[in-house]
Amino acid sequence: MNQQDKYRIDLPPGKAPHTMGRRSFLKIASSTCLLIGTPVLNWSNRSALFAMSPDDKRFVREARFYEKLQHSQVRCKLCPRKCVIDDHERGYCGVRENQDGTYYTLVYSRPCTFHVDPIEKKPLFHFLPGTTAFSIATAGCNLNCKFCQNWQISQVTPEQVDSYYLPPKKTATMAKDYNSKSIAYTYSEPTIFFEYMYDTAVEGKKQGVNSVVITAGFMEKDPVKDLCKVVDAIKVDLKAFTEDYYQKVVRGNLKPVLETMETIRNQGTWLEIVYLVVPTLNDGEKEIRELARWTMANLGPDVPIHFTRFYPQYLLKNLPPTPVSTLEKCKAIADAEGLRYVYIGNVPGHPAENTYCPKCGKILVERTGFLIKRMEITDGRCPYCKTAIPGVWRI
Amino acid sequence: MDRRKFLKKSMILGSAFWLPRFPACKEKKSALSEKSRVIVAQDPAVLNKRSVEGDKLLKLLDNAVQTYFDCDHPVDAWRKIVQPGEVIGLKVNCLSGRGSTHRELVEAIAERLRQAGIRESDIIIWDRLNKDLEECGFKIRYKGKGVKCFGNDAVGFAPNLQVFGQAGSLVTRILTNLCDGIINIPLLRDHSIAGVSIALKNLFGAIHNPNKYHLNKGDPYIADVNSFPVIRKKVRFTIVDAIEAQYHGGPSFMPQWRWKFGGLLVGYDRVAIDYTGWRIIEEKRKEKGLPALKEEDREPKYIFTAGDADHQLGEANPLKIETIKI
């Protein structure tokens, strides 16, 4: 069996895998998208969304978190939206459907993209630096952020993108074969493919592969607690620190996200936070200070927080990219409030991409973009002053 | 304009010039004509037990459309909606299982379109998914001389994001690329979230992400989606299939809350149509001892939003709606 056959994936009937030409690859690889974390996706060179067989039973599984109501209605209990869904209708996420009073996920084993990424791209800076993550996503999201950089997969239904059939066991095997230390559930919003993510994480554990979740954290407490039992790290995209922003820009709520982060911390799962700084909308000094103080009080000083640069996308094209000076101001506020690991993201080459020892100030991990140039942490400690550096540095 | 388009347009214009002339429709000069006109046409005989009487339905349709345009001849009325040589889409609603758009009504409309100069192969019956259309009893057809029928999933969505107000969506290529005009053929029914689902909400079937727009009872999203330039421009006319209607438990098919309305709501102004349809549903709910939609916190406020100064999609003020019952 040659390598190509080994990784051949069973596509739904009538679908051929998309291949990417040299021109397309170069175009995409050279774009700034790479710098800001957009995955190199199979759909990226397409001008429109196309559908696939909507009724493939391989992708349909009964949902884990819901309750049945009268007249064939159901109430989803996976995210705080708690959609009440009529028969033959779908929830806000677009990937869960009420079929005759039973609620189903339509994206089990149905990623629309997979890719091998540096773990730094997620970004997770304190979790196995220098390793790769086998990264997957399905269609759908339970939010609708106006700045979404992956809206072509997150804001669509499963029928509107080409997908693969990649069951949990095969996903874990592929991750292992690609020498990835982790499977990352990312790009769109893994909450909405919870069942697939959970089972894949379990399968990964059996095969010695970690699981990391890249999420907005807009999830009910029970699923979060279940998830923490099977995954190794979670990065939460905290979109802002005001309810107003969450309602107007994200179409969600802040409070459940804060509760999610507390739950993750209490469960002992490694947590990092990303805060996308959008000029004029969530970059106020007061807001950043309140965020830093809340983090200190509820999560502690050791949770890394990444202030990342916004680029105009999707429905927010009328704003400029975040000035680097704004990011530096956010970092300065968080530093002053006592957070120990405050990073600046999407600014390749910025010194705040590095990890510094909070005690002696020496560089412990030197980064440029997603590359690790120097790794000094030894046995979880600063080699110079022996201060313990929180994180998962070795398997 | 390239050579192919030039020839096509020349042929269309040429053929239009030689078309037989029907008697002109009367011009109505009364003050009422300044209002948005909605025709509520009813004939209980169109529904015989569970089957639709095709000839009676066609007569009802003709009466409604002729009354709307004040024309003596149905084809003359249809010529005010479409022009020979155009490609016309019929946006049905197939999401209510047995309660979906009646095929007999679609066939009657297609027949009149043919007589008004639209080629059979230039008529496209469409909804979201092929699967939905098939479950509704339509046969999928992509090519050939007959009427075409397929879902958005067959052709995908145009790549340019349409944005208005709070909504941002891709719009089906059926609407953006294939059709010159759309006849909107919604249902008259209750909706558990939005209050009612009639003409405005039926256009959710044209976008890729309707699941995102049920927040706040669809307000302002339903009005915003209808305000996308391509939708605003191409929806030519609305014919509500109210042969059977549903006053509660919608949009799912709930036989215990359905009644034989035996009628059609017809007009250009889909805001006025929605307002009129909403009042009909409210009357039926009252008759059945159900609370008003407002009491159930699902008053369809999006109808008023659609009529406001930002959207200007039509008339939601009852004083400015002329309802003609026939």
XYZ file of C-alpha atoms in Angstrom:
721
model
C 0.000 0.000 0.000
C 1.482 3.319 -0.969
C 1.211 6.410 1.207
C -1.561 7.950 -0.858
C -3.742 4.865 -0.617
C -3.070 4.624 3.072
C -4.644 7.991 3.688
C -7.416 7.671 1.184
C -10.680 8.791 2.710
C -14.063 7.427 1.848
C -16.011 10.282 0.399
C -19.777 10.339 0.137
C -21.150 8.853 -3.078
C -20.578 10.974 -6.117
C -17.969 13.191 -4.565
C -14.367 13.467 -5.620
C -11.761 14.861 -3.310
C -10.699 18.384 -4.047
C -7.138 18.827 -5.123
C -5.272 22.045 -4.938
C -3.159 23.212 -7.835
C 0.298 24.709 -7.443
C -0.996 28.175 -8.298
C -3.767 27.968 -5.728
C -1.478 26.599 -3.101
C 1.066 29.387 -3.588
C -1.653 32.005 -3.612
C -3.073 30.751 -0.374
C 0.185 30.021 1.328
C 1.491 33.478 0.620
C -1.610 35.248 1.834
C -1.744 36.965 5.145
C -4.431 34.481 6.114
C -1.697 32.109 7.158
C -0.346 34.656 9.548
C -3.680 35.229 11.196
C -4.571 31.639 11.664
C -6.864 30.818 8.802
C -6.583 27.148 7.940
C -5.522 26.105 4.472
C -8.841 24.612 3.602
C -10.094 22.552 0.779
C -12.755 25.144 -0.008
C -10.463 28.113 -0.058
C -10.036 28.179 -3.818
C -13.716 27.838 -4.508
C -16.018 30.619 -5.422
C -19.211 29.093 -4.129
C -20.598 26.567 -1.741
C -21.939 23.326 -3.045
C -23.969 20.685 -1.429
C -23.499 17.013 -0.935
C -25.758 14.111 -0.184
C -27.829 15.385 2.733
C -29.088 12.042 3.869
C -25.964 10.034 4.392
C -26.807 8.019 7.471
C -23.155 7.615 8.371
C -23.129 11.195 9.580
C -26.328 11.093 11.603
C -26.242 10.295 15.321
C -28.693 11.015 18.069
C -27.620 14.098 19.995
C -26.440 13.669 23.592
C -27.770 16.819 25.198
C -31.439 17.525 24.564
C -34.899 16.868 25.897
C -38.089 15.861 24.166
C -41.068 18.191 24.413
C -44.725 18.036 23.423
C -45.863 17.903 19.797
C -42.571 16.510 18.532
C -40.588 19.548 19.642
C -37.168 19.202 21.271
C -35.032 21.501 23.389
C -31.286 21.418 22.743
C -29.181 21.495 25.916
C -25.754 21.675 24.376
C -25.317 25.442 24.363
C -26.863 28.314 26.328
C -29.087 29.207 23.412
C -31.283 26.204 24.337
C -33.059 26.233 21.005
C -36.588 24.829 20.992
C -36.879 23.126 17.654
C -39.956 22.095 15.731
C -40.175 18.852 13.859
C -38.033 18.808 10.692
C -36.316 22.033 11.712
C -32.748 22.753 12.808
C -31.203 24.707 15.607
C -29.255 27.929 15.327
C -26.083 25.954 14.601
C -27.591 24.466 11.445
C -26.113 21.015 12.063
C -28.664 19.498 14.462
C -32.073 18.494 13.286
C -35.318 17.403 14.852
C -36.551 14.353 12.983
C -39.953 13.217 14.236
C -39.241 14.337 17.776
C -35.726 12.917 18.055
C -32.764 15.259 17.865
C -29.787 14.349 15.709
C -26.369 15.704 14.917
C -25.766 15.635 11.167
C -21.984 16.052 11.370
C -20.778 12.952 13.157
C -17.569 11.803 11.408
C -18.159 14.533 8.838
C -15.266 16.997 8.815
C -15.237 19.442 5.958
C -11.533 20.018 6.397
C -8.487 18.504 8.052
C -4.971 19.787 8.233
C -1.748 19.401 10.155
C -0.962 22.659 11.965
C 1.684 23.802 14.425
C 0.114 23.860 17.892
C 1.224 27.514 18.049
C -1.287 28.317 15.334
C -4.221 27.508 17.616
C -2.615 29.329 19.525
C -1.591 27.167 22.473
C 1.770 28.391 23.751
C 2.031 26.346 26.923
C 0.979 23.010 25.493
C 3.609 20.828 23.854
C 5.333 23.677 21.959
C 6.892 22.759 18.660
C 4.516 19.866 18.048
C 1.779 19.587 15.467
C -1.946 19.103 15.823
C -4.064 17.137 13.393
C -6.826 19.691 13.019
C -10.406 19.018 12.004
C -13.656 20.931 11.697
C -17.177 20.303 10.551
C -19.591 22.843 9.158
C -21.591 24.959 11.591
C -21.339 27.255 14.592
C -23.599 28.278 17.456
C -22.525 31.919 17.140
C -22.350 34.339 14.221
C -19.393 36.642 14.829
C -19.291 39.540 12.420
C -15.525 39.169 12.078
C -15.451 35.410 11.505
C -12.469 34.473 9.357
C -13.832 31.015 8.607
C -17.440 31.926 7.905
C -17.499 29.866 4.716
C -17.501 26.753 6.890
C -18.803 28.004 10.229
C -21.879 29.780 8.899
C -23.111 27.051 6.600
C -25.010 23.812 6.905
C -23.321 20.466 6.293
C -24.955 20.166 2.877
C -23.332 23.370 1.695
C -19.732 22.202 1.909
C -17.988 19.093 0.709
C -17.140 16.798 3.548
C -15.238 13.650 4.296
C -16.163 10.508 6.121
C -13.658 10.311 8.931
C -14.871 8.305 11.927
C -13.181 8.757 15.347
C -10.889 5.758 15.129
C -9.656 6.718 11.677
C -9.133 10.320 12.774
C -6.961 9.219 15.669
C -5.018 6.842 13.447
C -4.379 9.567 10.900
C -3.183 11.947 13.597
C -0.776 9.326 14.839
C 0.429 8.482 11.350
C 1.089 12.160 10.677
C 3.156 12.206 13.861
C 0.859 14.777 15.440
C 0.883 14.789 19.219
C -2.646 16.150 19.330
C -5.934 16.255 17.551
C -7.308 19.807 17.440
C -11.031 20.477 17.122
C -10.932 23.900 15.582
C -11.608 26.314 12.675
C -15.397 26.383 13.111
C -16.913 25.730 16.563
C -16.393 22.248 18.026
C -19.273 22.637 20.466
C -21.632 21.889 17.629
C -19.883 18.625 16.740
C -19.638 17.594 20.365
C -20.437 13.889 19.875
C -17.842 13.478 17.145
C -15.253 15.422 19.137
C -15.882 13.474 22.333
C -15.672 10.056 20.695
C -12.565 11.071 18.765
C -10.878 12.281 21.945
C -11.642 8.937 23.590
C -10.238 7.099 20.596
C -7.200 9.385 20.604
C -6.516 8.511 24.232
C -6.480 4.819 23.323
C -3.910 5.514 20.622
C -1.794 7.895 22.690
C -2.841 11.110 20.940
C -3.897 14.184 22.927
C -6.921 16.309 22.178
C -7.122 20.096 22.229
C -10.258 22.152 21.780
C -10.377 25.595 20.183
C -13.719 27.033 21.169
C -15.699 30.172 21.898
C -16.774 28.477 25.106
C -20.474 29.171 24.528
C -21.483 25.820 25.943
C -23.631 24.444 28.756
C -21.877 23.302 31.897
C -22.622 19.572 31.631
C -21.056 19.174 28.193
C -18.029 21.208 29.312
C -17.505 18.948 32.309
C -17.838 15.836 30.174
C -15.407 17.249 27.656
C -12.792 18.054 30.282
C -12.647 14.374 31.184
C -11.366 13.407 27.744
C -9.385 16.346 26.366
C -6.043 17.783 27.421
C -6.222 21.498 26.681
C -8.836 24.050 25.764
C -8.320 27.442 24.233
C -11.244 29.786 24.693
C -11.845 32.672 22.328
C -13.125 35.328 24.659
C -14.656 37.780 22.225
C -15.033 40.753 24.546
C -15.764 41.573 28.158
C -19.182 43.191 27.717
C -22.611 41.668 27.196
C -23.391 44.376 24.679
C -20.593 43.299 22.357
C -21.573 39.648 22.698
C -25.148 40.429 21.741
C -24.423 42.806 18.879
C -21.252 41.441 17.326
C -21.189 37.792 18.333
C -24.901 36.934 18.786
C -24.228 35.270 22.090
C -23.746 36.039 25.781
C -20.644 36.692 27.844
C -21.717 35.131 31.129
C -21.854 31.505 29.969
C -18.391 31.878 28.428
C -16.942 33.073 31.730
C -18.614 30.141 33.452
C -17.106 27.772 30.899
C -13.622 29.069 31.631
C -14.137 28.661 35.354
C -15.377 25.110 34.825
C -12.369 24.238 32.699
C -10.032 25.631 35.332
C -11.834 23.796 38.133
C -11.663 20.549 36.193
C -7.883 20.913 35.916
C -7.776 21.009 32.133
C -5.115 23.283 30.627
C -6.657 26.599 29.584
C -5.464 29.480 27.442
C -7.450 32.544 26.406
C -7.437 34.464 23.153
C -8.894 37.952 22.977
C -9.279 39.335 19.468
C -8.870 43.075 19.835
C -11.242 44.845 17.440
C -10.545 48.564 17.060
C -13.161 50.765 18.754
C -15.430 47.841 19.646
C -13.701 45.945 22.455
C -10.366 47.696 22.986
C -11.286 50.159 25.740
C -8.856 50.452 28.630
C -11.595 49.914 31.196
C -12.817 46.774 29.474
C -9.332 45.287 29.233
C -8.632 46.100 32.857
C -11.876 44.471 33.995
C -11.040 41.415 31.923
C -7.586 41.175 33.477
C -8.951 41.602 36.992
C -11.649 39.008 36.430
C -9.041 36.582 35.096
C -6.782 37.167 38.072
C -9.613 36.680 40.526
C -11.296 33.693 38.934
C -8.666 31.844 36.946
C -5.408 32.954 38.507
C -2.266 34.655 37.170
C -0.951 31.628 35.310
C -3.577 31.368 32.592
C -1.954 32.606 29.367
C -3.866 35.280 27.550
C -3.224 36.245 23.935
C -4.257 39.655 22.635
C -4.504 39.111 18.909
C -4.709 41.395 15.969
C -7.968 41.816 14.058
C -8.090 41.929 10.288
C -11.205 43.071 8.398
C -13.332 40.047 7.546
C -16.854 38.875 6.706
C -19.316 41.501 8.015
C -16.739 43.745 9.650
C -14.847 45.160 6.731
C -15.272 48.780 7.683
C -12.654 48.690 10.418
C -8.874 48.779 10.030
C -6.532 46.104 11.365
C -5.752 46.573 15.037
C -2.831 48.940 15.555
C 0.075 47.149 17.195
C 0.193 49.953 19.744
C -3.330 49.013 20.879
C -2.268 45.420 21.414
C 0.748 46.597 23.362
C -1.487 48.738 25.539
C -3.732 45.741 26.260
C -0.690 43.709 27.222
C 0.603 46.462 29.458
C -2.713 46.609 31.315
C -2.859 42.842 31.789
C 0.789 42.761 32.895
C 0.128 45.516 35.384
C -2.814 43.606 36.826
C -0.510 40.694 37.576
C -1.114 38.215 34.778
C 2.149 36.408 34.153
C 1.826 35.156 30.601
C 0.414 37.815 28.332
C 1.084 37.456 24.608
C 0.494 39.448 21.456
C -0.746 37.447 18.492
C -0.968 37.872 14.721
C 2.059 40.162 14.756
C 4.913 37.908 13.615
C 8.247 38.789 15.106
C 6.829 40.816 17.991
C 8.787 40.214 21.215
C 5.523 39.512 23.023
C 5.271 36.254 21.099
C 7.955 34.882 23.400
C 7.515 33.260 26.792
C 9.516 34.960 29.518
C 10.253 33.715 32.995
C 8.029 35.784 35.321
C 10.743 35.778 37.954
C 14.100 36.355 36.204
C 12.743 37.742 32.923
C 14.830 35.485 30.678
C 13.403 34.255 27.368
C 12.241 30.661 27.802
C 10.499 30.057 24.481
C 11.459 32.207 21.518
C 8.916 32.281 18.708
C 8.500 33.869 15.290
C 4.999 33.330 14.025
C 4.340 29.640 14.479
C 8.006 28.680 14.581
C 9.855 27.830 17.764
C 13.352 29.252 17.500
C 14.482 28.383 20.989
C 13.017 26.226 23.759
C 14.672 26.581 27.163
C 12.083 25.190 29.553
C 13.487 22.111 31.221
C 11.377 19.749 33.276
C 8.715 22.448 33.410
C 11.077 24.990 34.939
C 13.104 28.019 33.990
C 16.690 26.705 33.586
C 18.094 29.938 35.020
C 16.149 30.468 38.231
C 14.240 27.154 38.455
C 10.846 28.827 38.614
C 8.060 26.401 37.675
C 6.402 27.434 34.414
C 2.778 26.300 34.184
C 1.759 24.305 31.150
C 2.046 20.894 29.544
C 5.601 20.687 28.283
C 5.959 16.982 27.833
C 3.654 14.058 27.296
C -22.732 43.002 -24.116
C -21.252 40.070 -26.035
C -22.577 38.725 -29.332
C -24.554 35.914 -27.718
C -26.313 38.247 -25.269
C -26.966 40.783 -28.030
C -28.632 38.158 -30.211
C -30.667 36.837 -27.306
C -31.905 40.292 -26.343
C -32.634 41.192 -29.970
C -34.730 38.065 -30.387
C -36.630 38.770 -27.175
C -37.340 42.354 -28.152
C -38.306 41.306 -31.655
C -40.700 38.647 -30.492
C -42.222 41.023 -27.968
C -42.958 43.515 -30.722
C -45.011 40.983 -32.656
C -46.936 39.607 -29.737
C -50.710 39.600 -30.077
C -52.259 42.410 -28.096
C -54.722 41.640 -25.359
C -57.269 44.192 -24.290
C -55.621 46.653 -21.963
C -56.431 46.454 -18.274
C -58.574 49.224 -16.886
C -56.833 51.968 -15.053
C -58.293 52.457 -11.625
C -58.288 56.073 -10.608
C -59.917 55.975 -7.199
C -58.126 57.041 -4.074
C -58.078 53.400 -3.078
C -55.584 52.626 -5.808
C -52.966 54.553 -3.853
C -53.139 51.839 -1.215
C -51.408 48.485 -1.285
C -53.885 46.062 -2.726
C -54.305 42.535 -1.364
C -56.806 40.160 -2.904
C -58.269 37.526 -0.602
C -59.959 35.063 -2.906
C -61.915 32.155 -1.476
C -63.920 29.263 -2.853
C -64.553 26.403 -0.439
C -65.127 24.139 -3.430
C -61.448 24.156 -4.417
C -60.859 21.553 -1.771
C -62.968 18.436 -2.038
C -62.142 16.409 1.095
C -58.366 16.204 0.724
C -58.062 16.657 -3.011
C -57.782 19.947 -4.839
C -60.198 20.619 -7.716
C -57.790 21.848 -10.375
C -60.318 23.637 -12.589
C -61.899 25.467 -9.669
C -58.486 26.471 -8.402
C -57.474 27.855 -11.787
C -60.687 29.873 -11.869
C -59.990 31.189 -8.385
C -56.448 32.119 -9.378
C -57.672 33.926 -12.476
C -60.263 35.827 -10.503
C -57.690 36.891 -7.976
C -55.018 38.015 -10.449
C -57.531 39.724 -12.758
C -59.073 41.545 -9.825
C -55.671 42.663 -8.652
C -54.813 44.154 -12.028
C -58.384 45.004 -12.957
C -58.121 43.029 -16.178
C -60.757 41.175 -18.167
C -58.394 38.507 -19.388
C -56.089 36.429 -17.153
C -53.217 36.376 -19.622
C -53.374 40.138 -19.866
C -52.996 40.295 -16.102
C -50.043 37.917 -16.144
C -48.350 40.050 -18.782
C -48.169 42.746 -16.158
C -46.022 40.427 -14.062
C -43.802 38.759 -16.641
C -42.494 39.451 -20.104
C -42.096 36.832 -22.843
C -38.614 35.410 -22.953
C -37.960 35.775 -19.262
C -36.938 32.981 -16.919
C -39.348 32.857 -14.001
C -38.803 31.058 -10.695
C -41.669 29.766 -8.605
C -40.585 29.791 -4.958
C -42.683 27.176 -3.230
C -42.521 26.027 0.402
C -41.919 22.357 0.981
C -41.018 22.356 4.659
C -44.398 21.391 6.033
C -44.607 17.858 4.715
C -48.224 17.193 3.784
C -49.010 20.826 4.464
C -46.639 22.166 1.803
C -47.442 24.150 -1.342
C -50.068 22.374 -3.448
C -48.760 21.130 -6.753
C -52.103 21.957 -8.358
C -51.571 25.641 -7.610
C -48.044 25.583 -9.005
C -49.309 23.863 -12.145
C -52.040 26.469 -12.564
C -49.520 29.295 -12.253
C -47.153 27.577 -14.688
C -50.002 27.213 -17.165
C -50.793 30.910 -17.072
C -47.106 31.789 -17.367
C -46.890 29.686 -20.513
C -49.882 31.492 -21.955
C -48.266 34.795 -21.084
C -45.277 33.897 -23.225
C -42.888 32.152 -20.845
C -41.402 28.994 -22.295
C -41.988 25.863 -20.213
C -38.275 25.309 -19.950
C -37.894 28.849 -18.602
C -40.030 28.121 -15.565
C -38.142 26.868 -12.500
C -39.950 25.495 -9.464
C -37.553 25.766 -6.543
C -37.023 25.549 -2.821
C -34.082 24.840 -0.518
C -33.331 21.189 -1.182
C -34.123 18.655 -3.886
C -35.101 16.313 -1.084
C -37.724 18.746 0.202
C -39.198 19.218 -3.261
C -39.416 15.489 -3.810
C -41.101 14.965 -0.453
C -43.574 17.615 -1.518
C -44.433 15.615 -4.633
C -42.430 17.553 -7.221
C -40.210 15.747 -9.693
C -36.648 16.995 -9.965
C -35.845 18.102 -13.492
C -32.731 19.981 -14.559
C -33.064 20.039 -18.318
C -35.331 19.324 -21.247
C -38.323 21.156 -22.625
C -40.597 20.867 -19.617
C -40.816 22.936 -16.465
C -37.611 22.630 -14.448
C -37.561 21.845 -10.767
C -34.632 21.739 -8.355
C -33.374 22.998 -5.030
C -30.664 25.424 -4.023
C -28.464 22.437 -3.297
C -28.385 21.582 -6.989
C -26.748 24.834 -8.075
C -25.290 26.368 -4.943
C -25.098 29.979 -3.880
C -23.638 33.037 -5.553
C -20.282 33.890 -3.956
C -20.959 37.537 -3.162
C -22.165 38.077 0.361
C -25.374 40.115 0.425
C -25.557 42.443 3.391
C -28.401 44.565 4.724
C -28.900 45.716 8.313
C -28.167 42.809 10.616
C -28.215 40.129 7.935
C -25.412 38.816 5.758
C -26.048 35.849 3.487
C -25.265 34.124 0.265
C -28.223 33.988 -2.106
C -29.117 30.996 -4.229
C -27.908 31.056 -7.810
C -31.438 30.222 -8.864
C -32.391 33.732 -7.893
C -29.174 35.571 -8.715
C -28.127 33.888 -11.950
C -30.906 31.810 -13.412
C -34.135 33.751 -12.983
C -35.214 37.144 -14.240
C -38.120 37.245 -11.824
C -39.662 35.289 -8.974
C -43.259 34.438 -8.157
C -43.379 33.911 -4.402
C -45.776 31.082 -3.464
C -45.749 30.816 0.343
C -48.164 29.207 2.768
C -50.500 30.771 5.309
C -49.408 29.406 8.651
C -48.463 29.971 12.228
C -44.794 29.934 13.217
C -43.676 28.954 16.704
C -40.857 31.519 16.758
C -41.701 34.306 14.296
C -45.455 34.296 14.902
C -46.473 33.737 11.318
C -44.648 32.513 8.242
C -46.157 33.833 5.026
C -44.680 35.883 2.164
C -41.688 37.620 3.713
C -40.399 34.605 5.585
C -40.703 32.353 2.543
C -37.713 34.181 1.096
C -35.558 32.651 3.829
C -35.507 29.756 1.398
C -33.327 31.850 -0.900
C -30.396 32.227 1.505
C -27.756 29.876 2.812
C -28.135 30.602 6.545
C -31.795 30.977 7.587
C -31.060 29.166 10.861
C -29.155 32.273 11.997
C -32.125 34.572 11.644
C -34.746 33.289 14.037
C -33.353 35.303 16.939
C -35.665 37.944 18.393
C -38.583 36.361 16.553
C -36.936 37.050 13.224
C -36.925 40.807 13.760
C -35.255 42.567 11.947
C -33.698 39.674 10.083
C -36.714 38.725 7.970
C -37.073 42.319 6.809
C -33.320 42.597 6.264
C -33.127 39.480 4.097
C -36.027 40.719 1.991
C -34.110 43.965 1.565
C -31.123 42.357 -0.120
C -31.099 44.202 -3.469
C -31.307 41.028 -5.528
C -34.361 39.783 -3.615
C -36.071 43.163 -3.533
C -35.576 43.529 -7.261
C -36.558 40.090 -8.470
C -39.615 39.121 -6.447
C -42.381 40.130 -8.831
C -45.558 38.881 -7.223
C -46.890 36.810 -4.343
C -49.592 34.170 -4.424
C -50.193 32.690 -0.972
C -51.375 29.096 -0.995
C -54.105 29.317 1.632
C -56.115 26.390 0.341
C -55.424 24.935 3.768
C -53.948 27.109 6.500
C -52.577 26.539 9.984
C -53.339 28.748 12.955
C -51.163 27.102 15.609
C -48.234 24.700 16.035
C -46.438 25.795 12.894
C -44.363 25.638 10.898
C -44.521 21.860 11.350
C -47.545 20.110 9.897
C -50.075 19.767 12.715
C -53.412 18.513 11.377
C -55.247 19.361 14.607
C -54.587 23.069 14.051
C -55.294 23.331 10.358
C -58.405 24.547 8.615
C -59.760 24.689 5.119
C -59.472 28.315 4.124
C -60.051 27.407 0.483
C -58.344 30.480 -0.804
C -55.438 32.532 -2.080
C -53.916 35.831 -1.000
C -52.583 37.688 -3.979
C -50.643 40.887 -4.498
C -47.343 42.616 -5.102
C -46.801 44.081 -1.638
C -45.634 41.209 0.522
C -45.696 43.326 3.662
C -49.372 44.070 3.131
C -49.953 40.413 2.350
C -48.227 39.338 5.551
C -50.231 41.826 7.588
C -53.468 40.576 6.030
C -52.505 36.932 6.513
C -51.510 37.555 10.112
C -54.945 39.075 10.850
C -56.644 36.041 9.286
C -54.626 33.737 11.542
C -55.412 35.866 14.585
C -59.135 35.724 13.807
C -58.995 31.970 13.524
C -57.061 31.679 16.784
C -59.674 33.799 18.522
C -62.438 31.671 17.072
C -60.681 28.570 18.417
C -60.169 30.104 21.854
C -56.403 30.526 21.519
C -54.630 33.637 22.805
C -53.404 36.305 20.439
C -49.832 35.844 19.245
C -48.820 38.903 21.257
C -49.934 37.144 24.436
C -47.679 34.231 23.503
C -44.825 36.720 23.002
C -44.549 36.014 19.305
C -46.298 38.887 17.658
C -44.731 39.150 14.168
C -43.129 42.539 14.627
C -40.909 41.916 11.645
C -43.877 42.821 9.440
C -43.823 46.378 10.799
C -40.051 46.491 10.480
C -40.366 45.485 6.830
C -42.638 48.457 6.321
C -40.505 50.996 8.153
C -38.445 53.791 6.653
C -35.237 51.755 6.674
C -36.708 48.877 4.716
C -39.631 50.283 2.705
C -40.644 46.870 1.520
C -44.351 47.608 1.652
C -47.255 48.712 3.726
C -47.942 47.435 7.238
C -50.444 50.138 8.118
C -53.960 48.694 7.791
C -55.291 52.098 6.798
C -53.074 51.969 3.765
C -53.956 48.445 2.723
C -56.874 47.845 0.405
C -58.142 44.340 1.048
C -60.502 43.043 -1.605
C -62.383 39.870 -0.741
C -63.805 37.861 -3.577
